[in-house]
Amino acid sequence: MAVTERIIFQPYTWGKPKRAGAQLEPGTPIACRSVEEGRRRTDKVAAGGTSMAGAILVRMEVDEDAGDYSEPEILESVGDVPEMEE
């Protein structure tokens, strides 16, 4: 049972407007090799260097053999992202 740390960059974009207006839509999550790599990605989003509305960088512990995932720890949140429940 090897537990490994995962750093995930989750981008968001604005979808096509619907009745209630445009909705934030999640993009494809990206597994980062390090927190620094993830922070470079969020910095780029924050600087407006992408077409993304926002992004969240999270860390979590994963036991792939058992299929267990810890609660994600939010490391950084930039731009427009969905509200998180506390």
CSV table of C-alpha atoms in Angstrom, one decimal:
chain,number,residue,atom,x,y,z
A,1,MET,CA,0.0,0.0,0.0
A,2,ALA,CA,2.1,2.9,-1.2
A,3,VAL,CA,0.5,6.2,-0.6
A,4,THR,CA,1.7,8.9,-3.0
A,5,GLU,CA,1.2,12.7,-3.1
A,6,ARG,CA,-0.6,14.1,-6.1
A,7,ILE,CA,-0.5,17.8,-7.2
A,8,ILE,CA,-3.5,18.5,-9.5
A,9,PHE,CA,-4.1,21.7,-11.5
A,10,GLN,CA,-7.8,22.1,-12.2
A,11,PRO,CA,-8.6,24.7,-14.8
A,12,TYR,CA,-12.0,26.3,-15.4
A,13,THR,CA,-13.4,28.1,-18.5
A,14,TRP,CA,-16.7,29.9,-19.1
A,15,GLY,CA,-19.1,27.8,-21.0
A,16,LYS,CA,-21.7,28.9,-23.6
A,17,PRO,CA,-24.4,31.1,-22.1
A,18,LYS,CA,-27.5,29.3,-21.1
A,19,ARG,CA,-30.8,30.5,-19.6
A,20,ALA,CA,-29.1,31.5,-16.3
A,21,GLY,CA,-26.1,33.0,-18.0
A,22,ALA,CA,-22.6,31.6,-18.7
A,23,GLN,CA,-21.5,28.7,-16.4
A,24,LEU,CA,-18.1,27.8,-15.3
A,25,GLU,CA,-17.0,24.5,-16.7
A,26,PRO,CA,-14.1,22.4,-15.5
A,27,GLY,CA,-11.3,21.7,-18.0
A,28,THR,CA,-9.1,18.6,-18.0
A,29,PRO,CA,-7.3,18.2,-14.7
A,30,ILE,CA,-3.5,18.1,-15.1
A,31,ALA,CA,-1.2,16.1,-12.8
A,32,CYS,CA,1.8,18.2,-11.9
A,33,ARG,CA,5.3,16.9,-11.0
A,34,SER,CA,5.7,19.4,-8.2
A,35,VAL,CA,3.9,22.2,-6.3
A,36,GLU,CA,6.3,24.6,-8.1
A,37,GLU,CA,5.1,23.4,-11.5
A,38,GLY,CA,1.5,23.8,-10.4
A,39,ARG,CA,2.2,27.3,-9.1
A,40,ARG,CA,3.7,28.3,-12.4
A,41,ARG,CA,0.5,27.2,-14.1
A,42,THR,CA,-1.7,29.2,-11.7
A,43,ASP,CA,0.6,32.2,-12.0
A,44,LYS,CA,0.1,32.1,-15.8
A,45,VAL,CA,-3.7,32.0,-15.4
A,46,ALA,CA,-3.6,34.9,-12.8
A,47,ALA,CA,-1.6,37.0,-15.2
A,48,GLY,CA,-4.2,36.5,-18.0
A,49,GLY,CA,-1.8,34.5,-20.1
A,50,THR,CA,-4.4,31.8,-21.0
A,51,SER,CA,-8.0,31.5,-22.1
A,52,MET,CA,-8.9,30.0,-18.7
A,53,ALA,CA,-11.3,31.8,-16.4
A,54,GLY,CA,-9.5,30.5,-13.3
A,55,ALA,CA,-7.9,27.5,-11.7
A,56,ILE,CA,-7.4,25.6,-8.5
A,57,LEU,CA,-4.2,23.8,-7.4
A,58,VAL,CA,-4.7,21.0,-4.9
A,59,ARG,CA,-2.6,18.4,-3.1
A,60,MET,CA,-4.0,15.0,-2.0
A,61,GLU,CA,-2.7,11.7,-0.8
A,62,VAL,CA,-3.6,8.7,-3.0
A,63,ASP,CA,-3.5,5.0,-2.4
A,64,GLU,CA,-4.1,3.7,-5.9
A,65,ASP,CA,-4.0,0.0,-4.8
A,66,ALA,CA,-6.9,0.5,-2.4
A,67,GLY,CA,-8.6,3.3,-4.4
A,68,ASP,CA,-8.4,5.7,-1.4
A,69,TYR,CA,-8.1,9.5,-1.9
A,70,SER,CA,-7.7,12.0,0.9
A,71,GLU,CA,-9.6,15.2,0.9
A,72,PRO,CA,-7.9,17.7,-1.4
A,73,GLU,CA,-5.9,20.5,0.2
A,74,ILE,CA,-6.3,23.7,-1.8
A,75,LEU,CA,-2.9,25.2,-2.3
A,76,GLU,CA,-4.0,28.1,-4.6
A,77,SER,CA,-7.1,29.4,-6.2
A,78,VAL,CA,-7.0,32.1,-8.9
A,79,GLY,CA,-9.5,33.8,-11.2
A,80,ASP,CA,-13.1,32.6,-11.5
A,81,VAL,CA,-13.7,29.2,-9.8
A,82,PRO,CA,-16.7,27.6,-8.3
A,83,GLU,CA,-17.4,28.3,-4.6
A,84,MET,CA,-16.0,25.6,-2.3
A,85,GLU,CA,-17.9,24.2,0.6
A,86,GLU,CA,-16.0,24.6,3.9
